[in-house]
Short mmCIF file of C-alpha atoms in Angstrom, two decimals:
data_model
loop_
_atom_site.label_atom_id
_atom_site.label_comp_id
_atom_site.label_asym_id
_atom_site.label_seq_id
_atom_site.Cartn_x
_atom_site.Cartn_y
_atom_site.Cartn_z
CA UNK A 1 108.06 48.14 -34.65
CA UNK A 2 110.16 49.29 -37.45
CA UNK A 3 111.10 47.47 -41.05
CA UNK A 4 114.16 48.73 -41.94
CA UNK A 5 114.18 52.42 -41.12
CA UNK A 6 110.59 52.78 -41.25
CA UNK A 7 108.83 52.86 -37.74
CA UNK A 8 105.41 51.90 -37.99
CA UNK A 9 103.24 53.19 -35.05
CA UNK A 10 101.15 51.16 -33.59
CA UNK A 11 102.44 47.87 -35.38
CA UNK A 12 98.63 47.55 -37.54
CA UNK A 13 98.79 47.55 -40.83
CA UNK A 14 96.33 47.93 -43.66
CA UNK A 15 97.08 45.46 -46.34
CA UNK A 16 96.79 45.40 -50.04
CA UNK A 17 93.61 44.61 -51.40
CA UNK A 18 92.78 45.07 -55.36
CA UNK A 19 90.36 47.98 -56.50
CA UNK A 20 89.91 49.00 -52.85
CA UNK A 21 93.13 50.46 -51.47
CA UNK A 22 93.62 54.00 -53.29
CA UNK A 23 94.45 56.95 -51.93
CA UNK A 24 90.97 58.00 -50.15
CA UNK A 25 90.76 54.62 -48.40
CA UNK A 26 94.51 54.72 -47.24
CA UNK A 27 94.34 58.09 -45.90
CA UNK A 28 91.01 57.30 -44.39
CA UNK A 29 92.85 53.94 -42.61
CA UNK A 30 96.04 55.88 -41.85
CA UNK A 31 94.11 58.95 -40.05
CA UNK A 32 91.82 56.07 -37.81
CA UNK A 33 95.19 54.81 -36.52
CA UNK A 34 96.80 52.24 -38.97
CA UNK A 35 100.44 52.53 -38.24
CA UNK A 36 101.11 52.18 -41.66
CA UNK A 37 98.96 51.60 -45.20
CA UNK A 38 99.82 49.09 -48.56
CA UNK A 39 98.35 49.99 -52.41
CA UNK A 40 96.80 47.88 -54.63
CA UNK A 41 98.92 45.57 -55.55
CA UNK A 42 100.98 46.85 -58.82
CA UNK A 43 101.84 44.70 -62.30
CA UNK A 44 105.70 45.66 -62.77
CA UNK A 45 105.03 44.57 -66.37
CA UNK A 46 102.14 46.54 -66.59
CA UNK A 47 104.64 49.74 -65.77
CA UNK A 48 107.68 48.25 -67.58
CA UNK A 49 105.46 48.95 -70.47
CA UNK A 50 103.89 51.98 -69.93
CA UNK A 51 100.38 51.88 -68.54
CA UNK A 52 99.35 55.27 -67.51
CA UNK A 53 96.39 53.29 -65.64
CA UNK A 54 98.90 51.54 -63.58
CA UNK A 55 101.00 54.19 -63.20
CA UNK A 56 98.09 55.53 -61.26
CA UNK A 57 98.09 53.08 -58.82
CA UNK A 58 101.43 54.70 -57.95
CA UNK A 59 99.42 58.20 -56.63
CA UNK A 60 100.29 58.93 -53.28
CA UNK A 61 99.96 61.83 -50.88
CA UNK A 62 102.56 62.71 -48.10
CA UNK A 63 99.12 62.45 -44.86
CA UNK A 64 98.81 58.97 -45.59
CA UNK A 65 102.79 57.96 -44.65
CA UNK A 66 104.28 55.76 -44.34
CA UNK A 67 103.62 53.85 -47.46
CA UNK A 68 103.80 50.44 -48.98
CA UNK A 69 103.46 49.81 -52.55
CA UNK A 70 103.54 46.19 -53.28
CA UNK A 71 104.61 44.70 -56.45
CA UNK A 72 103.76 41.66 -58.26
CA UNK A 73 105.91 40.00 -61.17
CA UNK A 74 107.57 37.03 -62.54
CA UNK A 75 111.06 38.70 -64.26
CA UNK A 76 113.60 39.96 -61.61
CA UNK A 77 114.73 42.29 -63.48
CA UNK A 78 111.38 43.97 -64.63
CA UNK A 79 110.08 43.83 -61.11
CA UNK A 80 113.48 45.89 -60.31
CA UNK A 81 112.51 48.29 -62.82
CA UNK A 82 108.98 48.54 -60.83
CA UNK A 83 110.55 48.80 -57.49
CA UNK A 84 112.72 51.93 -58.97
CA UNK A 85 109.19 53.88 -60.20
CA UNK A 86 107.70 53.02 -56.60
CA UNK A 87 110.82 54.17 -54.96
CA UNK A 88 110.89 56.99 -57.48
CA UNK A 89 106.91 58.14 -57.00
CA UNK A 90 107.59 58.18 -52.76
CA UNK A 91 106.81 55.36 -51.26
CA UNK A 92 108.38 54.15 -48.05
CA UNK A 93 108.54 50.22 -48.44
CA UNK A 94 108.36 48.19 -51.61
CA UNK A 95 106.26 44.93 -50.83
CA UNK A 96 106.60 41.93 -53.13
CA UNK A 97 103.35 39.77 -53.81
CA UNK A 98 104.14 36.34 -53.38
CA UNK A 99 101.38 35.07 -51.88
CA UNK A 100 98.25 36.16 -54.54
CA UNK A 101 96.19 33.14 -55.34
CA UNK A 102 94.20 34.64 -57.96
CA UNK A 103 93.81 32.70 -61.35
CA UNK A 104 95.24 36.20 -63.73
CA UNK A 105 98.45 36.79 -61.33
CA UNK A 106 99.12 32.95 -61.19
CA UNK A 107 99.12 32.77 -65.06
CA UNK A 108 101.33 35.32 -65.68
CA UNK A 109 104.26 33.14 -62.85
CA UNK A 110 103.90 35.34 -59.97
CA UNK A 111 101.99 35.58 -56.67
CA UNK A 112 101.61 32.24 -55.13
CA UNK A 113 103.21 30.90 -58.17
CA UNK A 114 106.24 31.71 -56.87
CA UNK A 115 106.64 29.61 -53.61
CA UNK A 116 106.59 26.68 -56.58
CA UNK A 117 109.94 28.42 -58.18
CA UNK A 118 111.81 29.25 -54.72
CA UNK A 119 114.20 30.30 -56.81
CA UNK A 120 112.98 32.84 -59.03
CA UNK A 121 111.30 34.15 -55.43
CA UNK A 122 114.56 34.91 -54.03
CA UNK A 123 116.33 36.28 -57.57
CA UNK A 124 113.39 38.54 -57.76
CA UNK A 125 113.87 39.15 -54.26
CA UNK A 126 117.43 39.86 -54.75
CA UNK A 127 117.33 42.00 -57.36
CA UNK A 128 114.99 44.41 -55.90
CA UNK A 129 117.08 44.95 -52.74
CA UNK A 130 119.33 45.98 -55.58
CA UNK A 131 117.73 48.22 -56.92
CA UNK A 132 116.38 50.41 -54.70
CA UNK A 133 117.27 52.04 -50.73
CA UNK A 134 114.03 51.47 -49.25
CA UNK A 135 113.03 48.94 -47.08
CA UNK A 136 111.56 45.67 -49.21
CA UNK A 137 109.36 43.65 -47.75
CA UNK A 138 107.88 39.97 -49.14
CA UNK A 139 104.13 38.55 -48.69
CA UNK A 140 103.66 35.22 -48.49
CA UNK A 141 101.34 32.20 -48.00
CA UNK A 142 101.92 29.41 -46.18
CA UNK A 143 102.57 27.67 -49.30
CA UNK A 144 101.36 26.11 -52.42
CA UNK A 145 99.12 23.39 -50.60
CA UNK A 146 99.05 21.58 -47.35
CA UNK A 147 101.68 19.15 -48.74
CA UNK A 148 103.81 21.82 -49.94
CA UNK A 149 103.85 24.11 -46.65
CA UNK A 150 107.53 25.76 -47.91
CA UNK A 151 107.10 29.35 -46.07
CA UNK A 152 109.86 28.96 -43.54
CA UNK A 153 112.75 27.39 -45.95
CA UNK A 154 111.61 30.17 -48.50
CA UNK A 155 111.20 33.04 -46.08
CA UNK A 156 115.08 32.21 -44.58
CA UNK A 157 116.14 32.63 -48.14
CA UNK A 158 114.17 35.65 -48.67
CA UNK A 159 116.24 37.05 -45.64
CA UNK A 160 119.18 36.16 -46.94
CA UNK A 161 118.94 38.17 -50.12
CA UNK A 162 118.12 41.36 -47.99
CA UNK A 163 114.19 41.36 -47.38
CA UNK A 164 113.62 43.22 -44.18
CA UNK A 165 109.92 41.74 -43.06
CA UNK A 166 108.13 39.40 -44.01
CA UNK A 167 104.18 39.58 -43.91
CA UNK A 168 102.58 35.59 -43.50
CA UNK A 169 98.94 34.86 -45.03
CA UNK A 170 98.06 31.85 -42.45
CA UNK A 171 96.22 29.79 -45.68
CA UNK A 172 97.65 28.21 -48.94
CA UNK A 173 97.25 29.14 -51.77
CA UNK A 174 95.14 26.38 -52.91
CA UNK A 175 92.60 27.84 -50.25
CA UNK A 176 92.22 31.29 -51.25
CA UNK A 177 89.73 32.77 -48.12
CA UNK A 178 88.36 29.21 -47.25
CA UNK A 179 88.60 27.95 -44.01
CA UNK A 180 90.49 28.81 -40.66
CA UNK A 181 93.55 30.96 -41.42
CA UNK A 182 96.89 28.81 -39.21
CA UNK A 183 98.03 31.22 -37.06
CA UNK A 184 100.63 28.70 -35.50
CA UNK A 185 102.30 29.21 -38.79
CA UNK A 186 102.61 32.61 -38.13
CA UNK A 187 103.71 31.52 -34.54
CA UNK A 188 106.62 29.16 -36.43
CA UNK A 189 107.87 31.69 -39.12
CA UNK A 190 108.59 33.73 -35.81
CA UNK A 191 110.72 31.81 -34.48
CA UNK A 192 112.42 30.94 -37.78
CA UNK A 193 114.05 34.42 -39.06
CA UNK A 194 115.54 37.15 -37.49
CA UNK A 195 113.14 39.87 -38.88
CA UNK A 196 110.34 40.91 -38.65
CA UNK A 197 106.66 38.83 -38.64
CA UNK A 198 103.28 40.35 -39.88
CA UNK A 199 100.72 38.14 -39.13
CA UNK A 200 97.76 38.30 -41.71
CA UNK A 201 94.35 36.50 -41.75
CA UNK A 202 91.09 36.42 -40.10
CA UNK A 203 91.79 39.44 -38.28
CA UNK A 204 88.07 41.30 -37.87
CA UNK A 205 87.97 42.54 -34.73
CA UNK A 206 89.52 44.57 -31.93
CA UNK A 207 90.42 41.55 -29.96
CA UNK A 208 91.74 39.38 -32.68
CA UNK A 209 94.22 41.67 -33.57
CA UNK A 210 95.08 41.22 -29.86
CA UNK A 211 94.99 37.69 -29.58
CA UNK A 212 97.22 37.30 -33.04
CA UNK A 213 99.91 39.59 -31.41
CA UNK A 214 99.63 37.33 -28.04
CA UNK A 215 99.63 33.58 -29.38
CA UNK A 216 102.15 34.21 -32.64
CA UNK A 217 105.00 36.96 -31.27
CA UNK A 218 104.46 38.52 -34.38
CA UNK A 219 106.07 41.99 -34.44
CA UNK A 220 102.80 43.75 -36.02
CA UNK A 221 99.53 42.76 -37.47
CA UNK A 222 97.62 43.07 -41.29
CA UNK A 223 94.48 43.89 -41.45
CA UNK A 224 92.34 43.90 -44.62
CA UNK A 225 89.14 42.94 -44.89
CA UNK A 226 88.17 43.44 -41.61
CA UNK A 227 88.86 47.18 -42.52
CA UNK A 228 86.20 47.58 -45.55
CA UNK A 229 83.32 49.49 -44.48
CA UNK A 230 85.25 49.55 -41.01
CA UNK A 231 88.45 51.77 -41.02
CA UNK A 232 87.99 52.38 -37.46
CA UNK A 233 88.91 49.17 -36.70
CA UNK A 234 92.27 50.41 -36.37
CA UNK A 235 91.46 52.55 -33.52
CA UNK A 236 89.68 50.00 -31.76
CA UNK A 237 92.72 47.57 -32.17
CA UNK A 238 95.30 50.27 -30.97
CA UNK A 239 93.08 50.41 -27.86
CA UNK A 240 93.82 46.84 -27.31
CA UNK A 241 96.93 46.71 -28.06
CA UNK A 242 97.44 49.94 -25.57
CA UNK A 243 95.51 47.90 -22.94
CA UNK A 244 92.27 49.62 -23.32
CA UNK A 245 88.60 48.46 -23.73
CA UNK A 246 87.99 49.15 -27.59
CA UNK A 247 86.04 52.40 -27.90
CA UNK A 248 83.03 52.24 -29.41
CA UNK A 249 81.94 53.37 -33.00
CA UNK A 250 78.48 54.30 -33.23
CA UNK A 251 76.88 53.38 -36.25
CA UNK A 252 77.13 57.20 -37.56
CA UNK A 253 80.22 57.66 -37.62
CA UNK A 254 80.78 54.52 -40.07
CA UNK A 255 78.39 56.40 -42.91
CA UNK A 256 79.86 59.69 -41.91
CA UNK A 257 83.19 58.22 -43.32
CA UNK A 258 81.12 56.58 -45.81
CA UNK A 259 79.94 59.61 -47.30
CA UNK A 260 83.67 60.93 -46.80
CA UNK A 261 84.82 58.19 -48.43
CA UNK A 262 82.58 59.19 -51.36
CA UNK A 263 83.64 62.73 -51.42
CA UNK A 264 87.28 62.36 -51.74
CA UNK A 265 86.84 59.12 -54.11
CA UNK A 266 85.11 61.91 -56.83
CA UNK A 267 87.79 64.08 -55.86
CA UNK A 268 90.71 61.86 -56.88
CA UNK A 269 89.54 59.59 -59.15
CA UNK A 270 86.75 61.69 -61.47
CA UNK A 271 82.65 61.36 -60.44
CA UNK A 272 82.43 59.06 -62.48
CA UNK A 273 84.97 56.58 -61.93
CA UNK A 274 84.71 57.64 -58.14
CA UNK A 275 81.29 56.88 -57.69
CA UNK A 276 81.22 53.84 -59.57
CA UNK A 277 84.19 52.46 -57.37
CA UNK A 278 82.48 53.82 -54.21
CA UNK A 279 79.13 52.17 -55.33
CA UNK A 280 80.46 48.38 -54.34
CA UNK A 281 82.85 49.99 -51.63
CA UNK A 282 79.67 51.81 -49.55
CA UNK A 283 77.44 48.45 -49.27
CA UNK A 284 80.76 47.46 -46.81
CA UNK A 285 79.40 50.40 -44.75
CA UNK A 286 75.93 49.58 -44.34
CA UNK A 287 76.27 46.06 -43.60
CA UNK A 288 74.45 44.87 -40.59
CA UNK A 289 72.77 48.43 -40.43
CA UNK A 290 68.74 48.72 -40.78
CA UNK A 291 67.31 49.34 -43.84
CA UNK A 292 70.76 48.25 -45.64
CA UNK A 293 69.17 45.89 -48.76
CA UNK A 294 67.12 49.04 -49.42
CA UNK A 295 70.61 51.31 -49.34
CA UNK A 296 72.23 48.81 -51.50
CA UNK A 297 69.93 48.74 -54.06
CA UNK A 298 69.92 52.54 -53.98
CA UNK A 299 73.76 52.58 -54.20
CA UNK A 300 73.86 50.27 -57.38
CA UNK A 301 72.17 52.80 -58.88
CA UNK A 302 73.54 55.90 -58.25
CA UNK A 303 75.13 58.19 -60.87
CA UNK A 304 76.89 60.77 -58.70
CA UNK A 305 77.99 61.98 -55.65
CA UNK A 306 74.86 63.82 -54.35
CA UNK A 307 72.65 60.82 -55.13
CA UNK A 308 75.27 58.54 -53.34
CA UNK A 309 75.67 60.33 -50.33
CA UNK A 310 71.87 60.91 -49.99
CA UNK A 311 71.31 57.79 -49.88
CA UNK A 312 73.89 57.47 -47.13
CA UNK A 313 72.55 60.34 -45.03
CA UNK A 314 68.92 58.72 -45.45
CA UNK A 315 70.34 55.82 -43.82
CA UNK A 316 72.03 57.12 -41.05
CA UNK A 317 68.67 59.26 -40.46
CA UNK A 318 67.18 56.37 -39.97
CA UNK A 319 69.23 54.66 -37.55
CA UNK A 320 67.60 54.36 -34.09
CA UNK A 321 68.99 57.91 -32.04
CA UNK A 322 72.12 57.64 -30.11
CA UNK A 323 73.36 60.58 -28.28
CA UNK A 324 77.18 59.56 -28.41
CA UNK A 325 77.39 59.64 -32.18
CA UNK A 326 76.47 63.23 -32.64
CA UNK A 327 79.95 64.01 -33.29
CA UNK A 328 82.39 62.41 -35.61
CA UNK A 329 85.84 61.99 -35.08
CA UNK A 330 88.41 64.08 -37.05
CA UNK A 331 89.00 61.02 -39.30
CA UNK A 332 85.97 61.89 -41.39
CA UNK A 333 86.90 65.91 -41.74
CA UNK A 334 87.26 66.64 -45.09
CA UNK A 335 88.70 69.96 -43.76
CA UNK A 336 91.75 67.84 -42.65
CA UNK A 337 92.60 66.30 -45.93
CA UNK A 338 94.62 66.94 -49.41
CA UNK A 339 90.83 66.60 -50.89
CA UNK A 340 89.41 69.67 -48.89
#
């Protein structure tokens, strides 16, 4: 599929997730087969007045294209200014966060906010097709609360002012992750404007990424927490969508990009800062894996890389033997990567 002149190949998508998706991750998603990768989502206040911390956020590297930054904000024409810098720093797509239930976006008028002030949705909207010549893109809920289910009148309007996809969280915003995300909204918004769907929610295996494609017509699917700890979900739902039986990913080869995942975290962000974000982000990893309550007590922990990834080579040593996951796949050769 392709959002404005941006093909993304296959149509899976890793979305944005706060204080997960930097640079390591993203590269890590984007070499086990997303089709294209999102940032943390980025305050356009936050740049319009300097922070070097968010600035950060803006760090890219050219293996991991295409891109998505996605921006949240309440002024049009400071999220404009935002869009500019991401255009600016190289990504691809600018993606605008209207669909962010959490309580510190929602204060500050954007996110989810927004589908209450349709109209300062579409000026912002608006004036960030303005402002830059990359594709922009707008993420949505399926509206405030059940009684307020505005995504297809606000979505039209978004396509009006210029958006070129739109990417539909099947929950409210009043829900946050609780319950059964609607795909049949997903399914509606489809038939409803003339550009591209993303269907997001509830997507955590190979096969649902293959049944949201089948029962909405959406043109591509998000994935994003079905990815923590599990990048090579992507590969397994490219399989499907190619037809194929999902391959299988031994055990092994999850820590293996677990302790890549590590590595390259130091690399980019500092040890310290790397480890510490790698210490929540490696318990994803274990999960369902023996001895995992012992590894995650050993993770909380840990102080640096060595004492991280030995804990995540004990593990794997002690997973029961299984002669297809001697070898890793290239996704977790450091060799391969801007962090060799």
């Amino acid at each position: 599929m392709r959002i404005g002149n941006v093909t993304v190949d296959p149509p899976l998508i890793l979305g944005p997730m706060a204080g997960m998706n930097s640079v390591p991750f993203r590269l890590l998603c984007r070499k086990a087969g997303a089709g294209l990768v999102c940032s943390e989502m980025v305050s356009a206040t936050a740049l319009h007045f300097g922070s070097t911390k968010t600035a950060g956020l803006l760090e890219s590297c050219a293996q991991e294209r295409p891109l998505s930054v996605q921006l949240f904000g309440a002024d049009p024409d400071i999220v404009a200014e935002g869009a500019r810098d991401v255009e600016a720093a190289g990504a691809d797509i600018v993606d605008l966060n209207m669909g962010c239930p959490v309580r510190k976006v929602l204060k500050a008028g954007a996110g989810s906010m927004l589908m209450k002030d349709p109209n300062r949705a579409v000026a912002i909207a608006a004036a960030t097709v303005r402002a830059v010549g990359v594709p922009v893109t707008a993420k949505l809920r399926i509206g405030w609360s059940r009684e307020d289910a505005s995504f297809v009148e606000l979505s039209r309007r978004l396509v009006d002012a210029g958006v070129a996809a739109i990417a539909l969280h099947g929950r409210t915003a009043g829900q946050g992750y609780r319950g059964a995300a609607d795909w049949s909204a997903i399914a509606r918004l489809v038939q409803a404007v003339s550009v591209p769907v993303i269907g997001n929610g509830d997507v955590f295996t190979a096969p649902d990424a293959g049944r949201m494609l089948r029962e909405t017509g959406c043109a591509a699917v998000m994935i994003a927490r079905g990815a923590l700890g599990n990048p090579f979900l992507f590969a397994q739902a490219a399989d499907v969508l190619a037809g194929r039986d999902p391959r299988p990913i031994p055990a092994r080869w999850r820590l293996a990009a677990a302790v890549w995942h590590v590595q390259a975290s130091a690399l980019h962000h500092g040890e310290y800062l790397g480890v510490r974000r790698m210490r929540a982000m490696s318990c994803w990893y274990s999960r369902g894996l023996p001895g995992s309550a012992v590894f995650r007590r050993e993770a909380c922990r840990a102080g640096s890389v060595a004492e991280l990834s030995a804990a995540l080579l004990s593990l794997a040593h002690n997973l029961p033997h299984d002669a297809a996951s001697e070898t890793a796949p290239a996704a977790v050769d450091l060799e391969d990567t801007p962090f060799a």
